[in-house]
Short mmCIF file of C-alpha atoms in Angstrom, two decimals:
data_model
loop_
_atom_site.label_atom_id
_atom_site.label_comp_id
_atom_site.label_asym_id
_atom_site.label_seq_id
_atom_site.Cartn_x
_atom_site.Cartn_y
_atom_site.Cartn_z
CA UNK A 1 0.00 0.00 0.00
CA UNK A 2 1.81 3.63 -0.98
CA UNK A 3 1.58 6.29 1.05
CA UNK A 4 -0.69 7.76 -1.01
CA UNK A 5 -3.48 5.30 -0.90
CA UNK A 6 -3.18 4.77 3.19
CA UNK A 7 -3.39 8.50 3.54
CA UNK A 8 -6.85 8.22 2.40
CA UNK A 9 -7.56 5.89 4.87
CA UNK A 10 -9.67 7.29 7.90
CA UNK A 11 -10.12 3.75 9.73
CA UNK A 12 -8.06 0.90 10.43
CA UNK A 13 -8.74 -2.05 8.59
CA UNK A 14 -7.21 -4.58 11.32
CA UNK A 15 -7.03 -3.99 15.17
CA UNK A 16 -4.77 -6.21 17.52
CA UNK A 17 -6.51 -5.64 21.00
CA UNK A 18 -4.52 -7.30 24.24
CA UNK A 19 -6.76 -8.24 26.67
CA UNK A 20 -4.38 -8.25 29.87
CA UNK A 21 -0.65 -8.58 30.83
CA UNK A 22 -2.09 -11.77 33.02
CA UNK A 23 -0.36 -15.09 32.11
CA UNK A 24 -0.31 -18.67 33.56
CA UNK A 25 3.14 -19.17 31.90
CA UNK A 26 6.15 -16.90 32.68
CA UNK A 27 8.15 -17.70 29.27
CA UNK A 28 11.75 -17.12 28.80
CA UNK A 29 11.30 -15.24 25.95
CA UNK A 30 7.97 -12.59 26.50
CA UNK A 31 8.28 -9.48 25.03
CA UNK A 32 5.68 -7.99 27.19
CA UNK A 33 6.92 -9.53 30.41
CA UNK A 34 3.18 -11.21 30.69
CA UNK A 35 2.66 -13.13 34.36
CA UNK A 36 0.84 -10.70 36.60
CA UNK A 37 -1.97 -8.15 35.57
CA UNK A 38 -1.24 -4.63 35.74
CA UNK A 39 -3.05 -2.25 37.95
CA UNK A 40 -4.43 -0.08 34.89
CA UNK A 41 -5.36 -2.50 32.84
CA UNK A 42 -8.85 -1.59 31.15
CA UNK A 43 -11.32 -2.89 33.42
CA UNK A 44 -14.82 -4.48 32.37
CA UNK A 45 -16.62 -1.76 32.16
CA UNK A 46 -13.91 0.27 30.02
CA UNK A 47 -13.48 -2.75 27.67
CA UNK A 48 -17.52 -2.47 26.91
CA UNK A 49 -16.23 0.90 26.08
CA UNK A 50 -14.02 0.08 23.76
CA UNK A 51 -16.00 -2.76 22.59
CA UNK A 52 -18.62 0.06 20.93
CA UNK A 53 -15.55 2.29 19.80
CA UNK A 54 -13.29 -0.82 17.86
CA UNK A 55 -17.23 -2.15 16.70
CA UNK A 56 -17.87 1.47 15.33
CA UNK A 57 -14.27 1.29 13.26
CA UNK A 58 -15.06 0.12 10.25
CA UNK A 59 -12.33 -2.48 10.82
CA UNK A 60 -12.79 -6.13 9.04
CA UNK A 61 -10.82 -7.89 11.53
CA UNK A 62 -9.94 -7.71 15.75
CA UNK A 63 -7.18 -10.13 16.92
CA UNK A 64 -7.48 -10.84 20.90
CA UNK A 65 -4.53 -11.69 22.35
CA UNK A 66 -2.60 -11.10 26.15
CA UNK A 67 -0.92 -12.15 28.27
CA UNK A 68 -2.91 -15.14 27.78
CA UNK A 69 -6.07 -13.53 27.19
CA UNK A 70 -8.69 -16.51 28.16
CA UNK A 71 -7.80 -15.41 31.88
CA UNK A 72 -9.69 -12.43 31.63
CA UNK A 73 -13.37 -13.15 33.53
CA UNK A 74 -14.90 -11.11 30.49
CA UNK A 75 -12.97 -12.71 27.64
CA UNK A 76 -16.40 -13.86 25.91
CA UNK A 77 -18.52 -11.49 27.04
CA UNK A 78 -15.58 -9.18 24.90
CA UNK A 79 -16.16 -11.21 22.19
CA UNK A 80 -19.13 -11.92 21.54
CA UNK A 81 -20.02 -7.93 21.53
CA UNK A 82 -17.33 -7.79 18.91
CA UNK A 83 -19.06 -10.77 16.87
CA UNK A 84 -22.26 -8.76 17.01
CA UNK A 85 -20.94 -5.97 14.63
CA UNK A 86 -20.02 -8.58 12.57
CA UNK A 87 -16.41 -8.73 13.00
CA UNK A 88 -13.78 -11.15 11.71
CA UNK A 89 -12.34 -12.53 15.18
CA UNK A 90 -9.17 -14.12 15.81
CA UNK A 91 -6.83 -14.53 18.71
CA UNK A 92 -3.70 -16.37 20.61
CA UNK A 93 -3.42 -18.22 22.89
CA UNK A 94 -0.41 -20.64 24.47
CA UNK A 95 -2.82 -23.43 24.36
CA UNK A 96 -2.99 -24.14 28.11
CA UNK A 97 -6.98 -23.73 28.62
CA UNK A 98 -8.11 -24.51 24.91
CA UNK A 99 -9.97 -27.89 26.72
CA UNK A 100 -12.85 -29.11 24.28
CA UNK A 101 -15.00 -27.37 26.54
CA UNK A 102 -13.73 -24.00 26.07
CA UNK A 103 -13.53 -24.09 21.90
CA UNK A 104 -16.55 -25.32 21.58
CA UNK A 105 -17.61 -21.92 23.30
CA UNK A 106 -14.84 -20.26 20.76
CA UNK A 107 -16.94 -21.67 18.02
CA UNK A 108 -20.01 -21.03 19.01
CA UNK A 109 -18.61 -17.17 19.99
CA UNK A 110 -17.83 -17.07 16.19
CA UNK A 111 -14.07 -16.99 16.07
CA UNK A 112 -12.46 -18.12 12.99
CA UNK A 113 -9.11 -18.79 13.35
CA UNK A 114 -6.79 -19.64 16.41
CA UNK A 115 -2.43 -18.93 16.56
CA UNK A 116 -1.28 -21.22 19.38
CA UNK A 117 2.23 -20.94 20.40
CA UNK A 118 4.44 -24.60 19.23
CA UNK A 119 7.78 -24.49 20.10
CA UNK A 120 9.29 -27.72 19.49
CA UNK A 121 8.11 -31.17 18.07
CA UNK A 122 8.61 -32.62 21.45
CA UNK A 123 7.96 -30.84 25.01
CA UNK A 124 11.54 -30.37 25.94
CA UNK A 125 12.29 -27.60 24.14
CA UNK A 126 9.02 -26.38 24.22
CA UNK A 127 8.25 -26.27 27.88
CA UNK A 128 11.78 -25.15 28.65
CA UNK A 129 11.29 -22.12 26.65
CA UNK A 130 7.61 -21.93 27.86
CA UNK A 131 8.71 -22.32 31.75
CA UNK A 132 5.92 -25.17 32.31
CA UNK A 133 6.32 -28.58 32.38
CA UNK A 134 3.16 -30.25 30.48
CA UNK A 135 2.68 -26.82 27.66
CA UNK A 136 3.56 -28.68 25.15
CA UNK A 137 1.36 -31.84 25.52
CA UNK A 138 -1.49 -28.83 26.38
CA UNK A 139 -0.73 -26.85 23.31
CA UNK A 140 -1.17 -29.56 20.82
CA UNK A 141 -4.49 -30.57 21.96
CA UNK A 142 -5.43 -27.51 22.19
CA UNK A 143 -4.67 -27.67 18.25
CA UNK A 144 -6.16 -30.55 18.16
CA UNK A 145 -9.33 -29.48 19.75
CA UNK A 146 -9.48 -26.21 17.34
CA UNK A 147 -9.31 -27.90 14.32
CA UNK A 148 -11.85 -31.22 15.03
CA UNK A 149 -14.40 -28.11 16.13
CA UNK A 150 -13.63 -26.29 12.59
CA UNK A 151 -11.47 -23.27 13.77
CA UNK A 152 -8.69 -22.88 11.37
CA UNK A 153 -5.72 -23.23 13.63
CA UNK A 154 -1.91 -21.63 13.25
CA UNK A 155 1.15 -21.93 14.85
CA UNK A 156 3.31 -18.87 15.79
CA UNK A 157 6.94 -20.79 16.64
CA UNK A 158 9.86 -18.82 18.46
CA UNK A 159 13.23 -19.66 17.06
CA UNK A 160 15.34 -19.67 20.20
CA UNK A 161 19.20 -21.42 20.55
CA UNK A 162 17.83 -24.95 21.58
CA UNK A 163 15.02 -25.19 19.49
CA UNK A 164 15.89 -23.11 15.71
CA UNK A 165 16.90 -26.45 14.13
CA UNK A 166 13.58 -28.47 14.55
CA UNK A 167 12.00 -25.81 12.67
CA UNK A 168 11.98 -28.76 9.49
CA UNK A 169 10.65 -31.24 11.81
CA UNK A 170 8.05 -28.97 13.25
CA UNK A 171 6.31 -27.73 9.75
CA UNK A 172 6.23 -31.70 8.60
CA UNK A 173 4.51 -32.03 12.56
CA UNK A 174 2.32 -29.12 11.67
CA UNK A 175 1.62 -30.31 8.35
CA UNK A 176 0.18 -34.08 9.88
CA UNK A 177 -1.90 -32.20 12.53
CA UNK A 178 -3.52 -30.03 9.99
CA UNK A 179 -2.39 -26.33 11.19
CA UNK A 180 -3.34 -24.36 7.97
CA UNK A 181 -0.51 -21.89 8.88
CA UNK A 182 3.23 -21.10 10.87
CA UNK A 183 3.93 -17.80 11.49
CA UNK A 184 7.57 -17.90 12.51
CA UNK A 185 10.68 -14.99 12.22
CA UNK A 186 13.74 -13.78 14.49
CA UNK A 187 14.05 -13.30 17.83
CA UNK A 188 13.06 -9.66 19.72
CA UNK A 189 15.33 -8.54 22.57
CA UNK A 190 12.35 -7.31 24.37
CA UNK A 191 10.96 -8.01 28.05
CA UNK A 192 12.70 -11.48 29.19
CA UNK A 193 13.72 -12.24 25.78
CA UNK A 194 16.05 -9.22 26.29
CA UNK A 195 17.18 -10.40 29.80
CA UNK A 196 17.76 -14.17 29.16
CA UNK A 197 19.20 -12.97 25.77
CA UNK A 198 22.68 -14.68 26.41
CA UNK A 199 20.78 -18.26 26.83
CA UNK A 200 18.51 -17.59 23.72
CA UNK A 201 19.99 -15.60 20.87
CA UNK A 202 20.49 -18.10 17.89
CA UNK A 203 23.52 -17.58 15.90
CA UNK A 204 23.72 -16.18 12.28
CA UNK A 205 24.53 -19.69 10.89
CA UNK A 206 21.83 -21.07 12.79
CA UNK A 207 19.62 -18.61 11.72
CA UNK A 208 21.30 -18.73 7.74
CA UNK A 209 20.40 -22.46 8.35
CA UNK A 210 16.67 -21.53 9.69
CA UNK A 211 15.57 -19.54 7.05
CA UNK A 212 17.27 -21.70 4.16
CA UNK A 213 14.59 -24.31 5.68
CA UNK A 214 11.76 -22.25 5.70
CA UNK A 215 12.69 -21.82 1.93
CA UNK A 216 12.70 -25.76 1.10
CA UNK A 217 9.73 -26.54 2.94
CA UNK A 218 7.81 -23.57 1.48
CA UNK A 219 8.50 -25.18 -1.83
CA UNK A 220 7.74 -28.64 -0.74
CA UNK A 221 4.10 -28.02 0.80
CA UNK A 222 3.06 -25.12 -1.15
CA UNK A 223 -0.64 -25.28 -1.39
CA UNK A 224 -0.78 -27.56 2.26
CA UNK A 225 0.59 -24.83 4.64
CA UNK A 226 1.72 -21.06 4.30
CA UNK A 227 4.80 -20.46 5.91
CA UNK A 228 4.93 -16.65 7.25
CA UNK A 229 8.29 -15.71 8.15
CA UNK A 230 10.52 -12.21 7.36
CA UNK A 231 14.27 -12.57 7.24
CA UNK A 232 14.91 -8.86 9.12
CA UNK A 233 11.73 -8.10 10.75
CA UNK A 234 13.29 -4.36 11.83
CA UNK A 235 14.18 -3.35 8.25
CA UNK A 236 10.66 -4.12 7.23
CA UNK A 237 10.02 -2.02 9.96
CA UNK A 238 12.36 0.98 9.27
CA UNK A 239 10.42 1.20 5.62
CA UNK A 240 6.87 1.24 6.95
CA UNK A 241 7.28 5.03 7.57
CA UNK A 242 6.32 5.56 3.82
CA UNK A 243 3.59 2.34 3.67
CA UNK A 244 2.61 1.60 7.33
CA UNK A 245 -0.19 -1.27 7.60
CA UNK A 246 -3.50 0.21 8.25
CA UNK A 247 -3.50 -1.23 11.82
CA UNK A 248 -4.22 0.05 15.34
CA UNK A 249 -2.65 -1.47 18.16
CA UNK A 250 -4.62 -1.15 21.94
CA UNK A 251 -2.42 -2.42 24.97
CA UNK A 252 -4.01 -3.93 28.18
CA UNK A 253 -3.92 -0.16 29.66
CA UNK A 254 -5.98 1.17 26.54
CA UNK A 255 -2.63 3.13 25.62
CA UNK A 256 -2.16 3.39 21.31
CA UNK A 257 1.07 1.48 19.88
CA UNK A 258 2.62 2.55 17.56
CA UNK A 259 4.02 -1.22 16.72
CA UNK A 260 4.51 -3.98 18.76
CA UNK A 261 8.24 -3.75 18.82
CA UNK A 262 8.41 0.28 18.94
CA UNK A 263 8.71 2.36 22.01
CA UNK A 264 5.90 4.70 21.01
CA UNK A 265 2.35 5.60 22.52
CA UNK A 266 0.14 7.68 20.33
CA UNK A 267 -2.79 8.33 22.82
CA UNK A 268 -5.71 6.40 25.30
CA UNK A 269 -8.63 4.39 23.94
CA UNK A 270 -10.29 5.74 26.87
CA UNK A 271 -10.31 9.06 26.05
CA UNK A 272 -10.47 8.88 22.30
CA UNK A 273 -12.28 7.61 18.89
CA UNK A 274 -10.72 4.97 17.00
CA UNK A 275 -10.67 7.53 13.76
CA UNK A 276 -8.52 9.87 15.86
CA UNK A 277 -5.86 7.70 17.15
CA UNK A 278 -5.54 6.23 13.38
CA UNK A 279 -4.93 10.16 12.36
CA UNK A 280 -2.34 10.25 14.13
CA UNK A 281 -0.80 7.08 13.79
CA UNK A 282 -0.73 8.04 10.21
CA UNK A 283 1.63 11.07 10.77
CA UNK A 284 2.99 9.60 13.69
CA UNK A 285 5.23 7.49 11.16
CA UNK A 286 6.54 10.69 9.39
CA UNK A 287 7.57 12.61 12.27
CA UNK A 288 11.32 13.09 12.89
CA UNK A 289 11.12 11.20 16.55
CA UNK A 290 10.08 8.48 14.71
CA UNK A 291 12.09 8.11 11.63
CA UNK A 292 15.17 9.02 13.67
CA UNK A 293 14.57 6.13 15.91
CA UNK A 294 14.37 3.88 12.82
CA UNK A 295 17.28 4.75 11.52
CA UNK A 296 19.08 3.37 14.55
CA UNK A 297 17.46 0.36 14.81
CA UNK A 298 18.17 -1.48 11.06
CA UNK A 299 18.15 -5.15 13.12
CA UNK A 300 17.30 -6.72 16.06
CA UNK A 301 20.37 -6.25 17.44
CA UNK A 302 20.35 -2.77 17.65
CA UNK A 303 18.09 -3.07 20.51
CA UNK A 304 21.55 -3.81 22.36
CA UNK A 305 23.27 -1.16 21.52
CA UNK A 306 20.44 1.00 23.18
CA UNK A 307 19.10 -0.80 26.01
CA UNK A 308 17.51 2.89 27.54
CA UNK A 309 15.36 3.01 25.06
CA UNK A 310 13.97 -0.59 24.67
CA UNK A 311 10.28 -0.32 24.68
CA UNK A 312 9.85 -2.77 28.05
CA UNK A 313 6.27 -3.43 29.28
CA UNK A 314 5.79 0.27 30.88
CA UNK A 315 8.23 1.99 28.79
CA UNK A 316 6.02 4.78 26.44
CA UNK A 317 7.38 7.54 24.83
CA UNK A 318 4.99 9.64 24.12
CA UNK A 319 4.72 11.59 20.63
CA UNK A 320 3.75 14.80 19.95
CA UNK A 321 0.15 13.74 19.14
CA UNK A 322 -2.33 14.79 21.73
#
């Protein structure tokens, strides 16, 4: 999409909406630190709120995700409000609570699509990196479960040092349980992925050997599975100044991000529309601040070389926007 086109643009066409920080699993590698909820998280009321606002949009689809986001007590009631203005719902999950029980509800809720966290063909790198013995068993049935009730489940895989080389093993383990999808890429120093980064950064052969895979196997089950992966995430990134997606972004705290891996706010979902924030998340991406920060960051490990300004759970720097 040029510039040109998205400047026309006065709604989003996809919103990713986390529920809460709250998590069963305290994973090596979180970028949002996720265990504990946070104080000013939105509460039920303020998520009806929002509800109306993200309904009102205009936007085709609303991705729920946390934290784990099925540990919010209103996680349904959320989505079934959403599913009443006809919206295309989709959301992660680590798989822990997806029981038969609980996607049936999904199903009947109206979501279409499911990314479950699979790291590993096996649980031992899985629930190492996940911090909880029995995740892995957990996520696959969750898969399991998704797919036999007719949600079209994916598979969002962290490459870590003691996993990145089952990634061949994992699609062909994908592939037999009938994931329609892997969404896969490199490692963020954010949160604990940026504290533990010592034990987890994969090399640049293992990652040269990573991606080469992801190129073989795309070839060999084209047309069974889409592999989604980008080989440097943050130059993608540094580019989106002059073609950002037409996305809004709505933390647990109702703050505006700019991007999931950027230290910028852009304003409240409390105290504003959904067509304003997008406003200025469309100039947000020209200003100086922004492009300037870009500029410095060209790969992922350029978050190291700047560790005061890595966007951790309650860092926000705010822009010149409200």
């Amino acid at each position: 999409m040029t510039l040109q086109i998205f400047s026309g643009l006065t709604h989003p066409v996809s919103i990713k909406w986390e529920l809460t920080y709250k998590c069963n699993m305290r994973c090596l590698h979180c970028g949002v630190c996720g265990g504990d909820p946070l104080p000013h998280e939105l509460t039920a009321t303020e998520a009806r709120h929002v509800c109306t606002k993200v309904g009102h949009s205009k936007a085709i689809t609303v991705l729920l995700a946390g934290g784990e986001a099925l540990l919010r007590k209103d996680f349904f009631q959320i989505a079934q409000e959403l599913t009443d203005y006809d919206m295309v719902l989709t959301f992660e999950s680590n798989g822990w609570y997806l029981n038969s029980e609980t996607v049936e509800t999904l199903a009947k809720t109206g979501f279409k699509c499911v990314k479950v966290s699979l790291d590993g063909v096996n649980a031992q790198p899985h629930d190492r990196l996940r911090n909880t013995p029995g995740s892995w068993e957990r996520a696959v049935h969750g898969i399991q479960n998704l797919i036999e009730h007719g949600i079209e489940a994916t598979v969002g895989f962290c490459p870590v040092e003691f996993n990145i080389a089952e990634i061949g093993d994992l699609i062909d383990f994908c592939v037999e349980l009938g994931v329609s999808r892997i969404n896969t890429g490199e490692l963020a120093p954010q949160g604990r992925a940026f504290i533990n980064w010592e034990q987890l950064a994969p090399s640049k052969e293992q990652y040269n050997r990573f991606f080469s895979t992801l190129d073989e196997k795309s070839e060999e089950y084209k047309g069974e599975i889409a592999l989604a992966y980008t080989r440097n995430i943050m130059k993608n990134i540094s580019t989106q100044w002059s073609s950002p997606p037409a996305h809004i972004h709505i933390a647990p705290s109702g703050k505006i991000r700019l991007s999931s891996v950027l230290p910028f706010v852009l304003g409240d979902i409390r105290r504003h529309t959904i067509d304003e924030l997008f406003g200025w998340y469309k100039n947000a991406w020209r200003t100086e601040k922004v492009r300037a920060y870009l500029q410095k960051i060209q790969h992922m490990e350029d978050f190291l070389k700047y560790p005061h300004e890595i966007p951790y759970l309650n860092y926000e720097e705010e822009l010149a926007c409200e």
